[in-house]
PDB file of C-alpha atoms in Angstrom:
ATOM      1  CA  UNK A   1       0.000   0.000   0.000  1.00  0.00           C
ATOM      2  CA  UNK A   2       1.653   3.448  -1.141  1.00  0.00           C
ATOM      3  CA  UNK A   3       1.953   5.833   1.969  1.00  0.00           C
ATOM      4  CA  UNK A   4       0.197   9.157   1.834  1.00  0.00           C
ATOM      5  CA  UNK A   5       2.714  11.750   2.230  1.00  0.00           C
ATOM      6  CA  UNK A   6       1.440  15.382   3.210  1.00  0.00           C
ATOM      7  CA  UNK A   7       3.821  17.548   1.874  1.00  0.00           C
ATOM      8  CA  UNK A   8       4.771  20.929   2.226  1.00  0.00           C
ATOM      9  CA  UNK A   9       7.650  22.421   0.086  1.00  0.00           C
ATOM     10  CA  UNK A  10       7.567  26.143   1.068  1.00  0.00           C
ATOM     11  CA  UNK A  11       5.000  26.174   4.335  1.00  0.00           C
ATOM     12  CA  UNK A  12       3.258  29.821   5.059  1.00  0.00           C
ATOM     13  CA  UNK A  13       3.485  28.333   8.593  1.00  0.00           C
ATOM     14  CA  UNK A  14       5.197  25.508  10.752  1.00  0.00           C
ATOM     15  CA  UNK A  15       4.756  25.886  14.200  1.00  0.00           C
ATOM     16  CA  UNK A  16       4.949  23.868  17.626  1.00  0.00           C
ATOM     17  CA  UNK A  17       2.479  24.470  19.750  1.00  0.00           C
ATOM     18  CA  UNK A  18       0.189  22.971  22.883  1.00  0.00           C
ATOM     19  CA  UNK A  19      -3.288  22.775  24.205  1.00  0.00           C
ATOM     20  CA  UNK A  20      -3.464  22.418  27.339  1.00  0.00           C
ATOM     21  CA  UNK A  21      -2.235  23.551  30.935  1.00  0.00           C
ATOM     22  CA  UNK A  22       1.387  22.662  32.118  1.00  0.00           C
ATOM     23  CA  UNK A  23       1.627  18.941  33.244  1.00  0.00           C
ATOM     24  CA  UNK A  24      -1.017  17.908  31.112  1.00  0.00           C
ATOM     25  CA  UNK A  25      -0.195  20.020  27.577  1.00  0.00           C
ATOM     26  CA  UNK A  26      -0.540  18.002  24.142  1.00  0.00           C
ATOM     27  CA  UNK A  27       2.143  19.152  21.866  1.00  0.00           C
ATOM     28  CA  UNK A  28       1.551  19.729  18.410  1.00  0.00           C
ATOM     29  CA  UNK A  29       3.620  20.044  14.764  1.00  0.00           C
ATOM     30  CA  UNK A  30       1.499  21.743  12.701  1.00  0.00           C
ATOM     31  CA  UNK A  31       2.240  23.311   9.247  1.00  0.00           C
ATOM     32  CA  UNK A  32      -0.040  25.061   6.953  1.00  0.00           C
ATOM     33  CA  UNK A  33       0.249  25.944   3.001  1.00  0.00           C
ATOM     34  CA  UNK A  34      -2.984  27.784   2.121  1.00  0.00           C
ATOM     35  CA  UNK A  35      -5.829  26.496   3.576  1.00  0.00           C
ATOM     36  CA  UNK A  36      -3.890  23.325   3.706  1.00  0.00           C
ATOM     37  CA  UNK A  37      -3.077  22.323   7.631  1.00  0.00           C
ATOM     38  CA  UNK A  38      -1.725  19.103   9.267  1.00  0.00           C
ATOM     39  CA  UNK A  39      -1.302  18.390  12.988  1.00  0.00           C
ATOM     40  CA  UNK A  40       0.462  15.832  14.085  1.00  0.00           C
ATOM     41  CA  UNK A  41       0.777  15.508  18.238  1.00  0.00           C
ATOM     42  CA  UNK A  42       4.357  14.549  19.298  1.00  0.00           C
ATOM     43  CA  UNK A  43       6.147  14.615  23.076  1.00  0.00           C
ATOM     44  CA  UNK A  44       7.851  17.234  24.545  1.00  0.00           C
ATOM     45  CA  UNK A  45      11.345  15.753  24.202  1.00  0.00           C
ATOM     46  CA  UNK A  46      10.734  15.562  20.442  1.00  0.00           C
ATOM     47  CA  UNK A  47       9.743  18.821  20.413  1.00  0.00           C
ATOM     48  CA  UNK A  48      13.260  19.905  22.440  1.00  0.00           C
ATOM     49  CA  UNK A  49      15.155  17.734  20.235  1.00  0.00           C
ATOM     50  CA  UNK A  50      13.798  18.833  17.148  1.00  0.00           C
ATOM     51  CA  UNK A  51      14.877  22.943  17.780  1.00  0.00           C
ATOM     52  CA  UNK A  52      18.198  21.640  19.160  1.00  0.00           C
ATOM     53  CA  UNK A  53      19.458  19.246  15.979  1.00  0.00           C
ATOM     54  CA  UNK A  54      17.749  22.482  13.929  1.00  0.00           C
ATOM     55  CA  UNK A  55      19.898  24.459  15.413  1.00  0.00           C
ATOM     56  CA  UNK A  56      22.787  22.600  15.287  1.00  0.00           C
ATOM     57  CA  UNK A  57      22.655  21.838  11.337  1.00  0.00           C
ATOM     58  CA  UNK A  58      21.945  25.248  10.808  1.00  0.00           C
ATOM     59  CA  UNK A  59      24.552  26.295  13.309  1.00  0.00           C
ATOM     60  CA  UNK A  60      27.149  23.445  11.484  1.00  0.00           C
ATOM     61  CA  UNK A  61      26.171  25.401   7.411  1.00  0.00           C
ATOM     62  CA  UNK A  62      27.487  28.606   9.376  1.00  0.00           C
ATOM     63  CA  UNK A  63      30.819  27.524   9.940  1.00  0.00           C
ATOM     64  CA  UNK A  64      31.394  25.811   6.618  1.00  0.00           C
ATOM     65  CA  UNK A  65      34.060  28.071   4.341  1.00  0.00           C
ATOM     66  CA  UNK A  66      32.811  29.340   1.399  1.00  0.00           C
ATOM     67  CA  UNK A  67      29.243  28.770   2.735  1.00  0.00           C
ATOM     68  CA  UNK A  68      27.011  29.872  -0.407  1.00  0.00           C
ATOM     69  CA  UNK A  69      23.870  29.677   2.190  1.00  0.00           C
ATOM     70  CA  UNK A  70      23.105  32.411   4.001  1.00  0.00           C
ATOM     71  CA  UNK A  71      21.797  30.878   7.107  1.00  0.00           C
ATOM     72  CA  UNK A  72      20.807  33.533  10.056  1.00  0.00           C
ATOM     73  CA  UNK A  73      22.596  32.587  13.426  1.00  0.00           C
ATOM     74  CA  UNK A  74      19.352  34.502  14.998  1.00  0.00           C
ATOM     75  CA  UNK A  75      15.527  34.795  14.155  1.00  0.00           C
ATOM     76  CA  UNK A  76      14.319  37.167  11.726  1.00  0.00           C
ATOM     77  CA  UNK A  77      12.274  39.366  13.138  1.00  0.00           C
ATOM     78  CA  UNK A  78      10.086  39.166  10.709  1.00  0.00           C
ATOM     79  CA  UNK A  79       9.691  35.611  11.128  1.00  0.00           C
ATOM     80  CA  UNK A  80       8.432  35.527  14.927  1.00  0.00           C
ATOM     81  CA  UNK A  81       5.443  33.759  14.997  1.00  0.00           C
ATOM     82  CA  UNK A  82       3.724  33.628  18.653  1.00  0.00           C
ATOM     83  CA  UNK A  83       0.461  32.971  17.047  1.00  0.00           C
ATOM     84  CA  UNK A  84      -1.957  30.336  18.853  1.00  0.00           C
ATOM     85  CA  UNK A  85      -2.240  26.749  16.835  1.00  0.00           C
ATOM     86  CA  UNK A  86      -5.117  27.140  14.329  1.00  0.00           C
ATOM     87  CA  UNK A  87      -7.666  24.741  14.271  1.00  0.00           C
ATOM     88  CA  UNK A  88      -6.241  20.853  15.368  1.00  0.00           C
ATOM     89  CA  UNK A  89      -7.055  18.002  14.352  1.00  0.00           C
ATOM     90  CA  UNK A  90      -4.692  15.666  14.775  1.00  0.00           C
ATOM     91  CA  UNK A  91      -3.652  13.523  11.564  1.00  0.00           C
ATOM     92  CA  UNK A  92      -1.456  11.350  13.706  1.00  0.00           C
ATOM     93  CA  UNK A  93       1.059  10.435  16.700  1.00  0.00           C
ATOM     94  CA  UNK A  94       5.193  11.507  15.744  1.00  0.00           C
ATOM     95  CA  UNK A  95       6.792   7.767  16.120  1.00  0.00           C
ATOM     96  CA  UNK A  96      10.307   8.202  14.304  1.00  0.00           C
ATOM     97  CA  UNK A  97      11.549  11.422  12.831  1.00  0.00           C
ATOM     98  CA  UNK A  98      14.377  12.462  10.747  1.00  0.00           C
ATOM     99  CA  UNK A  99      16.162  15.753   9.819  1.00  0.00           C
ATOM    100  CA  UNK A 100      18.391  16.581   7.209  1.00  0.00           C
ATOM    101  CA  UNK A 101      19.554  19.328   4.445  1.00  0.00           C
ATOM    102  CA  UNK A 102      18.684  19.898   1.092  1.00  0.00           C
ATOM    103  CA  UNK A 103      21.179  22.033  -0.599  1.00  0.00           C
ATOM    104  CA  UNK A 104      19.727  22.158  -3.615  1.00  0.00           C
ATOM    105  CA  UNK A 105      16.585  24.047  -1.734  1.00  0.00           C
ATOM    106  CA  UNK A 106      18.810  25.494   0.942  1.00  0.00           C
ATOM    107  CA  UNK A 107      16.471  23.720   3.145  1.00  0.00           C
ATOM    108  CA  UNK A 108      15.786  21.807   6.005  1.00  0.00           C
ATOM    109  CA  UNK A 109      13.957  18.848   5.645  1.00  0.00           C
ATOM    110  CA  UNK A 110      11.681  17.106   8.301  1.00  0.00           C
ATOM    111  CA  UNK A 111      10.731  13.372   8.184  1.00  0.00           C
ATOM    112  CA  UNK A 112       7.700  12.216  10.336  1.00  0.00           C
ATOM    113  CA  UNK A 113       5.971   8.580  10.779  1.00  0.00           C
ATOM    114  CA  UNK A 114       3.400   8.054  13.351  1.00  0.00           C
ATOM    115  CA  UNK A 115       3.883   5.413  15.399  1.00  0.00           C
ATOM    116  CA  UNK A 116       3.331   2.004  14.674  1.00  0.00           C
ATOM    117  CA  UNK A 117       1.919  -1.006  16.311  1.00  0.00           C
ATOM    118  CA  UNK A 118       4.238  -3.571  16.205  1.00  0.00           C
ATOM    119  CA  UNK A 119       2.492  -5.884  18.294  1.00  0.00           C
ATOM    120  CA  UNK A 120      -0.541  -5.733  15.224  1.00  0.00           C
ATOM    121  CA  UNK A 121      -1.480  -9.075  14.386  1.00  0.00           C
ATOM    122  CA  UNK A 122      -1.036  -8.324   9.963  1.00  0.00           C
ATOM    123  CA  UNK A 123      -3.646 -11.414   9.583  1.00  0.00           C
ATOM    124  CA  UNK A 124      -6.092  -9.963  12.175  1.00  0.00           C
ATOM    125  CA  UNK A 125      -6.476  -6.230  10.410  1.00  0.00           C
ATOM    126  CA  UNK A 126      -9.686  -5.367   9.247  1.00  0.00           C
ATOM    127  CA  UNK A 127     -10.641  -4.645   5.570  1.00  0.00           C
ATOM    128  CA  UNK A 128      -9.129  -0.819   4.973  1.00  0.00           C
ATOM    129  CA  UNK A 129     -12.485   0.504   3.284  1.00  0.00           C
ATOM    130  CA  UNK A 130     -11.816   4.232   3.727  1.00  0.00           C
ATOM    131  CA  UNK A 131      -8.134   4.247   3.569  1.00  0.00           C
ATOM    132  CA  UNK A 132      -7.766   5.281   7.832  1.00  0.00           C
ATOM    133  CA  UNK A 133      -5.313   2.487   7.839  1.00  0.00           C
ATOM    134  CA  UNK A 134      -3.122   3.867   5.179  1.00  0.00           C
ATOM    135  CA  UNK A 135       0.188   4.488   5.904  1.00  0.00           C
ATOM    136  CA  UNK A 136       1.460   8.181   5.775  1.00  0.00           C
ATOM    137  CA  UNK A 137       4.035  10.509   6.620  1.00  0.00           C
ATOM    138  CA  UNK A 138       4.684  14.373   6.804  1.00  0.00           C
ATOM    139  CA  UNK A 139       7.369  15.906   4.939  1.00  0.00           C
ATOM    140  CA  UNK A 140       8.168  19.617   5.441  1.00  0.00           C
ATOM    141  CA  UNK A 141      10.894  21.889   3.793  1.00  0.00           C
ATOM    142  CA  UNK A 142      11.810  24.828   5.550  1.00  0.00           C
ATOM    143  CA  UNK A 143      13.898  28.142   4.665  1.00  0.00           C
ATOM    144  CA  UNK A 144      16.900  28.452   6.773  1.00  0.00           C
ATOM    145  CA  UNK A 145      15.114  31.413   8.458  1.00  0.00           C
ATOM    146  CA  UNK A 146      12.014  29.578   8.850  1.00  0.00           C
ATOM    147  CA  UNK A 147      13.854  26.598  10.557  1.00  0.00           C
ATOM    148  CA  UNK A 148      15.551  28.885  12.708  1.00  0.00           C
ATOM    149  CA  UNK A 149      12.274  30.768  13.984  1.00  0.00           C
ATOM    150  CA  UNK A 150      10.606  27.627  14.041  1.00  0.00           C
ATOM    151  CA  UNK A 151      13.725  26.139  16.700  1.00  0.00           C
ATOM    152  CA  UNK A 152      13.482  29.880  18.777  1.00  0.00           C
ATOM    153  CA  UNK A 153       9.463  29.361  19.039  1.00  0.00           C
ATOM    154  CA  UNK A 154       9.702  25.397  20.212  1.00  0.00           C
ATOM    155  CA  UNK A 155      12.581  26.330  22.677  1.00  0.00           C
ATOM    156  CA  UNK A 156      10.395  28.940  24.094  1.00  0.00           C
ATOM    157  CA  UNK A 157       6.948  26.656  24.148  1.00  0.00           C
ATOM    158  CA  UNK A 158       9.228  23.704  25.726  1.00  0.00           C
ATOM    159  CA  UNK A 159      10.365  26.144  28.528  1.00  0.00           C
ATOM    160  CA  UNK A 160       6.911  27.468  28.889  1.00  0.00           C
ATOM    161  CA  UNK A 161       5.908  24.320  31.041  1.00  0.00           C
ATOM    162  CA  UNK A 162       5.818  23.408  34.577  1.00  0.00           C
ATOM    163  CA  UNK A 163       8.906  25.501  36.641  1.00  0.00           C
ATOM    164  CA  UNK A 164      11.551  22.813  37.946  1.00  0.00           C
ATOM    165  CA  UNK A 165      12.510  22.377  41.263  1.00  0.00           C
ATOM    166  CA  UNK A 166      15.706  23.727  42.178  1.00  0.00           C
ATOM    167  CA  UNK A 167      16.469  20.879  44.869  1.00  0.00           C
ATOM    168  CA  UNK A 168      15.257  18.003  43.403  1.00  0.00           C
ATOM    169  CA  UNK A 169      15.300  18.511  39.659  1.00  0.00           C
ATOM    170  CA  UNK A 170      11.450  17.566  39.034  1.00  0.00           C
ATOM    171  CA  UNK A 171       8.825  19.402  37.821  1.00  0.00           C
ATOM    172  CA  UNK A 172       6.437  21.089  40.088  1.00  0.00           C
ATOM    173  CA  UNK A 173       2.914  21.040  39.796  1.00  0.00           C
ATOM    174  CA  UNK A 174       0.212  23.151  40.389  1.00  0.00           C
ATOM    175  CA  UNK A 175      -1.171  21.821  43.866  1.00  0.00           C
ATOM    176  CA  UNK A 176       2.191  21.237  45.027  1.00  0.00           C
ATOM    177  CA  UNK A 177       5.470  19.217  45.136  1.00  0.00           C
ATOM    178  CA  UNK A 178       6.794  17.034  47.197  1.00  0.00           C
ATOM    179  CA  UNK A 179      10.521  16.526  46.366  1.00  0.00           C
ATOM    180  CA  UNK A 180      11.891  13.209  45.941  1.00  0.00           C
ATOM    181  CA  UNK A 181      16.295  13.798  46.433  1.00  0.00           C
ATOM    182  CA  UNK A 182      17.838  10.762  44.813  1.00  0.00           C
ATOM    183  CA  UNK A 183      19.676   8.452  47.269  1.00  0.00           C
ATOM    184  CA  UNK A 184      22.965   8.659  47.978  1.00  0.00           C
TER     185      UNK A 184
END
């Protein structure tokens, strides 16, 4: 079965975002091209880890001699989105993701699966009528200054969570927190 990529070569818009209050926030990819949108929900780490390898390829193009890119080592200004997600509705759950660099583009590129149930029984899946078990991905090619607004806005959304404790390490809830010190 051919997997149904959503694709988005020059995106108006790719954002992380949540819904949500801290401790209990869904995060969310989403990217929009028109009137086009996809959200896809991933965790918080691969929301952290995403902005950090971003910035580290783009940081990595900087240092390169004769670099024919130019790659901003800030955000643009004009680039700061702090916009609210539009409208979710999630198309699936981030499983494995990859990142890489189109020169050609002078992009990044962003690979993501959902995750897969590899416990599924293959004999025991039911007729696909309406093609909701067909496999997809979401590929996205950003500008450099795109990619490096969209790793300023995810480091900021990531940080925007529940405030750590400075004893313990752990996050700290609303209604209170009860440190736990690791044995010695």
């Amino acid at each position: 079965m051919p997997t149904r990529v959503h694709e988005f070569a020059w995106p108006d818009r790719v954002v992380v975002g949540t819904i949500g209050l801290p401790g209990a926030r869904t995060f969310y990819l989403q990217v929009r091209a028109g009137t086009q949108i996809v959200s896809i929900a991933l965790e918080k780490q691969q929301s952290a880890l995403l902005a950090e390898k971003i910035d580290e390829i783009l940081d990595q193009l900087i240092t390169i001699e004769g670099n024919p890119f130019s790659v901003p080592t800030s955000t643009p200004i004009e680039l700061v989105d702090n916009d609210q997600l539009e409208a979710v509705q999630e198309q699936f759950r981030a499983g494995a993701m990859s990142l890489g660099w189109d020169p050609t583009t002078a992009q990044v590129v962003l690979e993501a699966h959902p995750i897969t149930d590899v416990d599924a029984d293959d004999n025991d899946r039911s007729l696909d009528v309406d093609g909701a078990n067909e496999p997809e991905m979401l590929l996205v090619r950003m500008p450099v200054g795109t990619a490096r607004a969209f790793a300023k806005r995810t480091r900021e959304i990531v940080g925007a969570g529940r405030p750590t404790c400075s004893r313990c390490g752990y996050p700290i809830d609303a209604d209170g927190h009860i440190c736990t010190l690791p044995e010695v």
